[in-house]
Amino acid sequence: MGELDAVLARIDAEAPAALDRLFHLLRIRSISADPAYAAECQACADWHAADLASIGFEAQARSTAGHPIVVGHHRAGAGPSALFYGHYDVQPVDPLDLWEHDPFEPRIETRADGTKVIRARGAADDKGQLMTFVEACRAWKAVTGSLPIPVTILLEGEEESGGANLPGFLAANADELRADIGLICDTNMWDARTPAITTMLRGLVGEEFIVTAADRDLHSGFYGMAAANPNAIVARILADLRDSEGRVTLPSFYDGVPELDPALRAQWEALPFDPAAFLGTVGLSVPAGEKGRSVLEMTWSRPTCEVNGMGGGYQGEGFKTVIPSKSSAKVSFRLVFDQDPHKVREAFRAFVRARVPADCKVEFLDHGAGRAIRFPIDAPAFRQARQALSDEWGREAFFIGGGGSIPVTHMLKTSLGMDVILAGFGLEDDRIHSPNEKYDLDCFLKGTRSWARVLHALAS
Amino acid sequence: MGELDAVLARIDAEAPAALDRLFHLLRIRSISADPAYAAECQACADWHAADLASIGFEAQARSTAGHPIVVGHHRAGAGPSALFYGHYDVQPVDPLDLWEHDPFEPRIETRADGTKVIRARGAADDKGQLMTFVEACRAWKAVTGSLPIPVTILLEGEEESGGANLPGFLAANADELRADIGLICDTNMWDARTPAITTMLRGLVGEEFIVTAADRDLHSGFYGMAAANPNAIVARILADLRDSEGRVTLPSFYDGVPELDPALRAQWEALPFDPAAFLGTVGLSVPAGEKGRSVLEMTWSRPTCEVNGMGGGYQGEGFKTVIPSKSSAKVSFRLVFDQDPHKVREAFRAFVRARVPADCKVEFLDHGAGRAIRFPIDAPAFRQARQALSDEWGREAFFIGGGGSIPVTHMLKTSLGMDVILAGFGLEDDRIHSPNEKYDLDCFLKGTRSWARVLHALAS
């Protein structure tokens, strides 16, 4: 039996222990967006540093102005070096009443067809995914005493809350962290049987704005129509952001957004993708975006504008005839190709300011920004990784576009000069960021085996 | 000393005891909109029934499908009979962090000019106001052993939460409750020195709608633009409700809304009212309503549309790239003249439905409805009451319009055939429905004296 086969066998034999470790990790409530959970974020980082050290990494949870960043080095090994990135923080869990169980008490559920899922907040995004790579390293070390290539593992704790401290950390530690290739496990497969490497990622701009009108809540019977209503102002701004064709109305928003290359368009059109089924799985049927664009274009290669949150006035039971003092909204833009996040942010703020009456105030909160990115799919590392995935899953892996944004990918490219292989084992129905998040048990086990193969392939 | 003078002297002497009673009442958390406070609403009704019985009223807290209604009769006395209406329930207190003290721990504060205010939720709306009438009755009974006219007191517990059970109660007990004149103390004076009787009141329609798109919260990176976003749908609907001239866009909304009678318009234009000062007290300066209308018109005689609450998606700290499953808004319309509340409600629902995509759902909650109303200001009771108020305050009382809605006023008119004298002692800066609600101590004491005079005047 060759080394790789021995490692794969070890992974299979170690699966129960690997699951125990993942469950321990999933019990830690590392919600980075909510300051109430700062201690749990620290505990999560500490756990990772100790776990990596136990495998033989030189690992530490390093302090930042926010949550810690875990860095572990395994410098031995020949061939090109790799930097693996994951994030140990998770999304908030509200609305809690839609969860069928405690989001931080993971459990295995068996579906009607006999397949199993791991259900918990973070099961897929990103604790389950990042542990596929850690477990692959553990197996290589156990079997061979080393890794096929030098590996650094970096685990962030603020991916779900703006990631304000990562850029500075990467810049300050560039020489230590730079590697020949980046590896990230935070994306989806094409479907449950077909692996994929995401080679196009959209960028992101996150903005929040808060409109203040009167200096107190007012009775709508006394002040109605006479006093500015911040709910109406916010609603008007949000409505104005899209035109009747579904296009975003910010001036210059589409600068740097070319039509899709005809060859890539043809490849996407040939993909076995059913838009009706895609929307049907969440109870919808009418594509809501730009008229005349396919759903794959909307979610992979076109920019978006979404209202992720809004609120003002009385939202409790019953009714209260109030004109609130404040109202606010959280808006995100997904960016593609050469859109400049900073120009989009400035255009948005100007757009909002122009719609706030002279006697009202508006303030803005910056919730992060990152450019869109594309990788060279014909470079050797991409070909090697694709073959490794195809070998594990018995189907040719696809090169696909990605709708979500992983800002670190752009940072690795621009700050450290690295290309990144985005190979993840998530599935469309994982409900990440939603109640009842899950990760398929098969994805966890075959994902671990996939990384063992990728490490082997990159060394050749 | 005549009877009236003796009663007024008694009120002055009894002021500390009257305040004790009011403070006890203000400590009861009778928030009718929130089911968590149902027991406190019951306790509040029971307290009133016992208090009225102690004065000599035949009084009970009567059950309804919601919170109880207190009815007390004092059948002795000559002259025309009166039905006094007040409400013992109060508005919710959120946002609680804007209160400078516990809203249910009343206290007296002394202002820089030496005047005093009673600060608590319900101090003005309506516990302080309704107790001015109860204390006037108590003083008449103490001094003369009776009241100048037969009086029935009716205290509702659902005025701040739609008042669903009052119409049926009035209809079922019409013969018991009918009187020659209605009296309500839930309105404002013209200013702190000038009493007023409100003879025009706007009506109200309260509506809530909830838009559901996908059957779960979605990740905006995967589904953005492709899946309908209920926040965007709600924002579009709310924005569409007003045009660029500030007019409400519901079809037929302005049916039954005439231009103001020129004589009344001239009287209003002569009132000592400064729109800049009115808005300036709450930190605003730009009238936000219909272009070409005065602020007094906007708040007294024109219909309105206000977004009292809206919310959907992630509203916590930080950012969450979610497309929520649901988003909702609470909208109220103030009605004038002959606008039909039921037609307005139906027009609103049709307007909303027309803007909800085919694959999304919308549901509506009815939060009450009442027509606008006007009273005959030259009838004897109105002239007598006006004179009584003018005597107490040393200034001629004004007949004014009112921006708020008191649906019971219309019910008394249509169900029981009664005109209503709306004489209240609230002030514009009372912050009712807002944090730090207050009632001027002078308004409470002179309000009590005012009702003692009105009861006397109506008997003559």
Short mmCIF file of N, CA and C in Angstrom, two decimals, chain A residues 192-321:
data_model
loop_
_atom_site.label_atom_id
_atom_site.label_comp_id
_atom_site.label_asym_id
_atom_site.label_seq_id
_atom_site.Cartn_x
_atom_site.Cartn_y
_atom_site.Cartn_z
N ALA A 192 -24.06 17.09 -4.63
CA ALA A 192 -23.60 16.19 -3.57
C ALA A 192 -22.64 15.12 -4.09
N ARG A 193 -22.56 14.96 -5.41
CA ARG A 193 -21.65 13.93 -5.92
C ARG A 193 -20.51 14.51 -6.74
N THR A 194 -20.56 15.80 -7.05
CA THR A 194 -19.61 16.39 -7.98
C THR A 194 -18.79 17.48 -7.31
N PRO A 195 -17.50 17.27 -7.15
CA PRO A 195 -16.68 18.30 -6.52
C PRO A 195 -16.45 19.48 -7.45
N ALA A 196 -16.01 20.59 -6.87
CA ALA A 196 -15.81 21.79 -7.68
C ALA A 196 -14.72 22.66 -7.04
N ILE A 197 -14.02 23.38 -7.90
CA ILE A 197 -13.09 24.42 -7.43
C ILE A 197 -13.64 25.75 -7.91
N THR A 198 -13.83 26.66 -6.99
CA THR A 198 -14.39 27.97 -7.33
C THR A 198 -13.25 28.87 -7.80
N THR A 199 -13.34 29.34 -9.04
CA THR A 199 -12.23 30.13 -9.59
C THR A 199 -12.61 31.59 -9.84
N MET A 200 -13.89 31.92 -9.59
CA MET A 200 -14.34 33.32 -9.66
C MET A 200 -15.13 33.59 -8.39
N LEU A 201 -14.81 34.66 -7.69
CA LEU A 201 -15.54 35.00 -6.47
C LEU A 201 -15.97 36.45 -6.54
N ARG A 202 -17.18 36.71 -6.11
CA ARG A 202 -17.61 38.10 -6.07
C ARG A 202 -17.01 38.82 -4.85
N GLY A 203 -16.90 40.11 -4.98
CA GLY A 203 -16.46 40.93 -3.85
C GLY A 203 -17.65 41.36 -3.02
N LEU A 204 -17.40 42.16 -1.99
CA LEU A 204 -18.48 42.56 -1.08
C LEU A 204 -18.23 43.94 -0.51
N VAL A 205 -19.28 44.72 -0.44
CA VAL A 205 -19.28 45.95 0.36
C VAL A 205 -20.44 45.85 1.34
N GLY A 206 -20.17 46.00 2.63
CA GLY A 206 -21.22 45.98 3.65
C GLY A 206 -21.37 47.36 4.26
N GLU A 207 -22.58 47.88 4.24
CA GLU A 207 -22.84 49.21 4.77
C GLU A 207 -24.07 49.21 5.65
N GLU A 208 -24.02 50.03 6.70
CA GLU A 208 -25.21 50.26 7.52
C GLU A 208 -25.43 51.76 7.60
N PHE A 209 -26.67 52.19 7.52
CA PHE A 209 -26.92 53.62 7.72
C PHE A 209 -28.09 53.80 8.67
N ILE A 210 -27.98 54.86 9.46
CA ILE A 210 -28.97 55.14 10.50
C ILE A 210 -29.46 56.57 10.30
N VAL A 211 -30.75 56.72 10.05
CA VAL A 211 -31.34 58.03 9.86
C VAL A 211 -32.00 58.47 11.17
N THR A 212 -31.68 59.68 11.62
CA THR A 212 -32.30 60.26 12.80
C THR A 212 -33.11 61.48 12.37
N ALA A 213 -34.37 61.50 12.73
CA ALA A 213 -35.21 62.67 12.41
C ALA A 213 -35.41 63.46 13.71
N ALA A 214 -36.59 63.40 14.32
CA ALA A 214 -36.80 64.13 15.57
C ALA A 214 -35.88 63.59 16.66
N ASP A 215 -35.68 64.39 17.70
CA ASP A 215 -34.77 63.97 18.76
C ASP A 215 -35.45 63.04 19.77
N ARG A 216 -36.68 62.64 19.49
CA ARG A 216 -37.40 61.70 20.35
C ARG A 216 -38.47 61.01 19.51
N ASP A 217 -39.00 59.92 20.02
CA ASP A 217 -40.16 59.31 19.36
C ASP A 217 -41.35 60.26 19.51
N LEU A 218 -42.17 60.34 18.46
CA LEU A 218 -43.30 61.27 18.45
C LEU A 218 -44.62 60.51 18.31
N HIS A 219 -45.71 61.14 18.75
CA HIS A 219 -47.05 60.60 18.56
C HIS A 219 -47.49 60.96 17.13
N SER A 220 -47.85 59.93 16.37
CA SER A 220 -48.17 60.19 14.96
C SER A 220 -49.46 60.99 14.80
N GLY A 221 -50.29 61.04 15.84
CA GLY A 221 -51.49 61.86 15.73
C GLY A 221 -51.18 63.34 15.83
N PHE A 222 -50.19 63.68 16.61
CA PHE A 222 -49.84 65.10 16.77
C PHE A 222 -48.89 65.56 15.67
N TYR A 223 -47.95 64.70 15.28
CA TYR A 223 -46.87 65.14 14.40
C TYR A 223 -46.94 64.53 13.00
N GLY A 224 -47.90 63.62 12.78
CA GLY A 224 -47.97 62.92 11.50
C GLY A 224 -47.97 63.87 10.32
N MET A 225 -47.20 63.56 9.29
CA MET A 225 -47.01 64.35 8.08
C MET A 225 -46.19 65.63 8.33
N ALA A 226 -46.37 66.25 9.46
CA ALA A 226 -45.60 67.48 9.70
C ALA A 226 -44.14 67.14 9.99
N ALA A 227 -43.90 66.10 10.81
CA ALA A 227 -42.53 65.73 11.17
C ALA A 227 -42.01 64.64 10.24
N ALA A 228 -40.75 64.71 9.89
CA ALA A 228 -40.13 63.68 9.05
C ALA A 228 -40.18 62.33 9.76
N ASN A 229 -40.51 61.29 9.00
CA ASN A 229 -40.57 59.92 9.53
C ASN A 229 -39.38 59.14 8.99
N PRO A 230 -38.41 58.77 9.86
CA PRO A 230 -37.21 58.10 9.36
C PRO A 230 -37.49 56.75 8.72
N ASN A 231 -38.57 56.07 9.15
CA ASN A 231 -38.94 54.82 8.46
C ASN A 231 -39.24 55.09 6.99
N ALA A 232 -39.99 56.14 6.73
CA ALA A 232 -40.34 56.46 5.34
C ALA A 232 -39.11 56.87 4.55
N ILE A 233 -38.19 57.58 5.20
CA ILE A 233 -36.96 58.00 4.51
C ILE A 233 -36.11 56.78 4.15
N VAL A 234 -35.96 55.87 5.11
CA VAL A 234 -35.17 54.65 4.85
C VAL A 234 -35.83 53.80 3.76
N ALA A 235 -37.15 53.66 3.85
CA ALA A 235 -37.86 52.86 2.84
C ALA A 235 -37.67 53.46 1.45
N ARG A 236 -37.73 54.78 1.36
CA ARG A 236 -37.56 55.45 0.07
C ARG A 236 -36.15 55.20 -0.48
N ILE A 237 -35.15 55.30 0.36
CA ILE A 237 -33.77 55.07 -0.08
C ILE A 237 -33.62 53.63 -0.58
N LEU A 238 -34.13 52.67 0.20
CA LEU A 238 -33.98 51.27 -0.18
C LEU A 238 -34.72 50.97 -1.48
N ALA A 239 -35.90 51.56 -1.63
CA ALA A 239 -36.66 51.33 -2.86
C ALA A 239 -35.95 51.94 -4.07
N ASP A 240 -35.34 53.09 -3.86
CA ASP A 240 -34.68 53.78 -4.97
C ASP A 240 -33.42 53.06 -5.46
N LEU A 241 -32.91 52.11 -4.66
CA LEU A 241 -31.64 51.46 -5.02
C LEU A 241 -31.76 50.54 -6.24
N ARG A 242 -32.98 50.12 -6.56
CA ARG A 242 -33.16 49.24 -7.72
C ARG A 242 -34.21 49.86 -8.63
N ASP A 243 -33.99 49.74 -9.95
CA ASP A 243 -35.01 50.26 -10.87
C ASP A 243 -35.98 49.15 -11.27
N SER A 244 -36.92 49.48 -12.13
CA SER A 244 -37.96 48.51 -12.46
C SER A 244 -37.42 47.33 -13.27
N GLU A 245 -36.21 47.47 -13.81
CA GLU A 245 -35.58 46.36 -14.53
C GLU A 245 -34.70 45.51 -13.60
N GLY A 246 -34.68 45.88 -12.32
CA GLY A 246 -33.87 45.11 -11.37
C GLY A 246 -32.42 45.56 -11.31
N ARG A 247 -32.09 46.61 -12.04
CA ARG A 247 -30.70 47.10 -12.02
C ARG A 247 -30.48 48.00 -10.81
N VAL A 248 -29.25 48.01 -10.33
CA VAL A 248 -28.87 48.88 -9.23
C VAL A 248 -28.70 50.30 -9.79
N THR A 249 -29.23 51.28 -9.09
CA THR A 249 -29.29 52.64 -9.63
C THR A 249 -28.14 53.54 -9.20
N LEU A 250 -27.21 53.05 -8.38
CA LEU A 250 -26.08 53.90 -7.99
C LEU A 250 -25.33 54.35 -9.24
N PRO A 251 -25.02 55.65 -9.34
CA PRO A 251 -24.26 56.11 -10.50
C PRO A 251 -22.92 55.36 -10.59
N SER A 252 -22.55 55.00 -11.81
CA SER A 252 -21.26 54.32 -12.10
C SER A 252 -21.15 52.94 -11.48
N PHE A 253 -22.24 52.39 -10.95
CA PHE A 253 -22.17 51.09 -10.28
C PHE A 253 -21.66 50.00 -11.23
N TYR A 254 -22.06 50.09 -12.50
CA TYR A 254 -21.71 49.01 -13.44
C TYR A 254 -20.38 49.26 -14.16
N ASP A 255 -19.66 50.32 -13.75
CA ASP A 255 -18.31 50.51 -14.30
C ASP A 255 -17.45 49.30 -13.94
N GLY A 256 -16.75 48.75 -14.94
CA GLY A 256 -15.88 47.61 -14.65
C GLY A 256 -16.61 46.29 -14.63
N VAL A 257 -17.82 46.27 -15.15
CA VAL A 257 -18.60 45.02 -15.21
C VAL A 257 -18.83 44.67 -16.67
N PRO A 258 -17.96 43.85 -17.28
CA PRO A 258 -18.13 43.50 -18.69
C PRO A 258 -19.19 42.42 -18.86
N GLU A 259 -19.64 42.26 -20.08
CA GLU A 259 -20.47 41.09 -20.38
C GLU A 259 -19.58 39.86 -20.24
N LEU A 260 -20.18 38.75 -19.92
CA LEU A 260 -19.44 37.51 -19.72
C LEU A 260 -18.75 37.08 -21.01
N ASP A 261 -17.54 36.56 -20.90
CA ASP A 261 -16.83 35.99 -22.05
C ASP A 261 -17.72 34.91 -22.69
N PRO A 262 -17.89 34.97 -24.03
CA PRO A 262 -18.82 34.03 -24.68
C PRO A 262 -18.48 32.57 -24.42
N ALA A 263 -17.17 32.25 -24.33
CA ALA A 263 -16.79 30.84 -24.10
C ALA A 263 -17.24 30.39 -22.71
N LEU A 264 -17.03 31.26 -21.69
CA LEU A 264 -17.43 30.89 -20.34
C LEU A 264 -18.95 30.82 -20.24
N ARG A 265 -19.60 31.77 -20.93
CA ARG A 265 -21.07 31.74 -20.93
C ARG A 265 -21.59 30.42 -21.49
N ALA A 266 -20.95 29.99 -22.59
CA ALA A 266 -21.37 28.73 -23.22
C ALA A 266 -21.16 27.56 -22.25
N GLN A 267 -20.02 27.59 -21.52
CA GLN A 267 -19.75 26.50 -20.57
C GLN A 267 -20.81 26.49 -19.46
N TRP A 268 -21.15 27.70 -18.96
CA TRP A 268 -22.16 27.77 -17.90
C TRP A 268 -23.53 27.31 -18.41
N GLU A 269 -23.82 27.69 -19.65
CA GLU A 269 -25.14 27.29 -20.17
C GLU A 269 -25.24 25.78 -20.30
N ALA A 270 -24.08 25.13 -20.46
CA ALA A 270 -24.08 23.67 -20.61
C ALA A 270 -24.15 22.95 -19.26
N LEU A 271 -23.97 23.70 -18.14
CA LEU A 271 -23.98 23.06 -16.83
C LEU A 271 -25.38 22.51 -16.53
N PRO A 272 -25.44 21.38 -15.85
CA PRO A 272 -26.75 20.81 -15.50
C PRO A 272 -27.39 21.59 -14.36
N PHE A 273 -27.90 22.78 -14.67
CA PHE A 273 -28.46 23.67 -13.65
C PHE A 273 -29.90 24.01 -14.01
N ASP A 274 -30.81 23.80 -13.06
CA ASP A 274 -32.23 24.07 -13.30
C ASP A 274 -32.66 25.23 -12.39
N PRO A 275 -32.82 26.43 -12.97
CA PRO A 275 -33.16 27.60 -12.13
C PRO A 275 -34.44 27.38 -11.33
N ALA A 276 -35.42 26.70 -11.93
CA ALA A 276 -36.68 26.49 -11.22
C ALA A 276 -36.45 25.62 -9.99
N ALA A 277 -35.60 24.61 -10.13
CA ALA A 277 -35.31 23.73 -9.00
C ALA A 277 -34.52 24.49 -7.93
N PHE A 278 -33.58 25.33 -8.38
CA PHE A 278 -32.76 26.12 -7.45
C PHE A 278 -33.65 26.98 -6.57
N LEU A 279 -34.58 27.72 -7.18
CA LEU A 279 -35.48 28.56 -6.40
C LEU A 279 -36.53 27.72 -5.68
N GLY A 280 -36.93 26.62 -6.33
CA GLY A 280 -37.98 25.78 -5.75
C GLY A 280 -37.60 25.19 -4.40
N THR A 281 -36.30 24.92 -4.21
CA THR A 281 -35.90 24.32 -2.93
C THR A 281 -36.13 25.25 -1.75
N VAL A 282 -36.27 26.55 -2.00
CA VAL A 282 -36.54 27.48 -0.89
C VAL A 282 -37.94 28.08 -0.99
N GLY A 283 -38.78 27.46 -1.84
CA GLY A 283 -40.17 27.89 -1.89
C GLY A 283 -40.47 29.05 -2.81
N LEU A 284 -39.55 29.37 -3.72
CA LEU A 284 -39.75 30.49 -4.64
C LEU A 284 -39.79 30.00 -6.09
N SER A 285 -40.15 30.88 -7.02
CA SER A 285 -40.21 30.47 -8.42
C SER A 285 -39.89 31.58 -9.40
N VAL A 286 -39.88 32.85 -8.94
CA VAL A 286 -39.69 33.97 -9.86
C VAL A 286 -38.32 34.61 -9.62
N PRO A 287 -37.37 34.50 -10.58
CA PRO A 287 -36.09 35.19 -10.38
C PRO A 287 -36.32 36.68 -10.15
N ALA A 288 -35.70 37.22 -9.11
CA ALA A 288 -36.03 38.57 -8.68
C ALA A 288 -35.04 39.63 -9.16
N GLY A 289 -33.99 39.22 -9.88
CA GLY A 289 -32.94 40.16 -10.20
C GLY A 289 -33.10 40.86 -11.54
N GLU A 290 -31.98 41.16 -12.18
CA GLU A 290 -32.01 41.90 -13.44
C GLU A 290 -32.77 41.13 -14.52
N LYS A 291 -33.67 41.84 -15.17
CA LYS A 291 -34.41 41.21 -16.27
C LYS A 291 -33.43 40.84 -17.38
N GLY A 292 -33.65 39.69 -18.01
CA GLY A 292 -32.82 39.28 -19.15
C GLY A 292 -31.52 38.59 -18.76
N ARG A 293 -31.31 38.32 -17.47
CA ARG A 293 -30.11 37.62 -17.03
C ARG A 293 -30.50 36.24 -16.50
N SER A 294 -29.64 35.26 -16.71
CA SER A 294 -29.92 33.93 -16.17
C SER A 294 -29.65 33.93 -14.67
N VAL A 295 -30.19 32.94 -13.98
CA VAL A 295 -29.98 32.84 -12.54
C VAL A 295 -28.51 32.61 -12.21
N LEU A 296 -27.79 31.81 -13.03
CA LEU A 296 -26.36 31.61 -12.77
C LEU A 296 -25.59 32.92 -12.92
N GLU A 297 -25.94 33.70 -13.94
CA GLU A 297 -25.31 35.02 -14.07
C GLU A 297 -25.59 35.87 -12.83
N MET A 298 -26.87 35.92 -12.43
CA MET A 298 -27.25 36.74 -11.26
C MET A 298 -26.41 36.37 -10.05
N THR A 299 -26.17 35.08 -9.85
CA THR A 299 -25.54 34.65 -8.59
C THR A 299 -24.04 34.45 -8.70
N TRP A 300 -23.50 34.45 -9.94
CA TRP A 300 -22.06 34.24 -10.09
C TRP A 300 -21.32 35.46 -10.64
N SER A 301 -21.89 36.10 -11.65
CA SER A 301 -21.07 37.09 -12.38
C SER A 301 -21.70 38.47 -12.47
N ARG A 302 -22.86 38.68 -11.85
CA ARG A 302 -23.45 40.02 -11.86
C ARG A 302 -23.37 40.60 -10.45
N PRO A 303 -23.22 41.91 -10.36
CA PRO A 303 -23.21 42.52 -9.03
C PRO A 303 -24.62 42.56 -8.44
N THR A 304 -24.71 42.62 -7.13
CA THR A 304 -26.02 42.64 -6.47
C THR A 304 -26.09 43.76 -5.45
N CYS A 305 -27.29 43.98 -5.02
CA CYS A 305 -27.58 44.90 -3.92
C CYS A 305 -28.69 44.26 -3.11
N GLU A 306 -28.42 43.99 -1.83
CA GLU A 306 -29.44 43.35 -1.00
C GLU A 306 -29.59 44.09 0.32
N VAL A 307 -30.84 44.17 0.79
CA VAL A 307 -31.12 44.74 2.11
C VAL A 307 -31.10 43.58 3.10
N ASN A 308 -30.01 43.47 3.86
CA ASN A 308 -29.86 42.35 4.77
C ASN A 308 -30.60 42.57 6.08
N GLY A 309 -30.86 43.81 6.40
CA GLY A 309 -31.62 44.10 7.61
C GLY A 309 -32.16 45.51 7.55
N MET A 310 -33.34 45.72 8.14
CA MET A 310 -33.85 47.08 8.28
C MET A 310 -34.77 47.10 9.48
N GLY A 311 -34.88 48.26 10.12
CA GLY A 311 -35.76 48.31 11.25
C GLY A 311 -35.89 49.70 11.84
N GLY A 312 -37.10 50.01 12.28
CA GLY A 312 -37.34 51.28 12.96
C GLY A 312 -38.75 51.32 13.49
N GLY A 313 -38.95 52.01 14.61
CA GLY A 313 -40.29 52.14 15.17
C GLY A 313 -40.71 50.93 15.97
N TYR A 314 -42.01 50.79 16.17
CA TYR A 314 -42.53 49.73 17.04
C TYR A 314 -42.67 48.42 16.27
N GLN A 315 -41.95 47.38 16.71
CA GLN A 315 -42.00 46.09 16.03
C GLN A 315 -42.55 44.99 16.94
N GLY A 316 -43.05 45.36 18.10
CA GLY A 316 -43.58 44.35 19.01
C GLY A 316 -45.00 43.94 18.63
N GLU A 317 -45.62 43.19 19.53
CA GLU A 317 -47.01 42.79 19.27
C GLU A 317 -47.91 44.01 19.35
N GLY A 318 -49.04 43.94 18.64
CA GLY A 318 -50.00 45.03 18.71
C GLY A 318 -49.55 46.22 17.88
N PHE A 319 -49.95 47.40 18.32
CA PHE A 319 -49.75 48.58 17.49
C PHE A 319 -49.38 49.76 18.38
N LYS A 320 -48.53 50.62 17.87
CA LYS A 320 -48.13 51.82 18.60
C LYS A 320 -48.04 52.94 17.59
N THR A 321 -48.82 53.99 17.79
CA THR A 321 -48.88 55.06 16.79
C THR A 321 -47.74 56.05 17.01
#
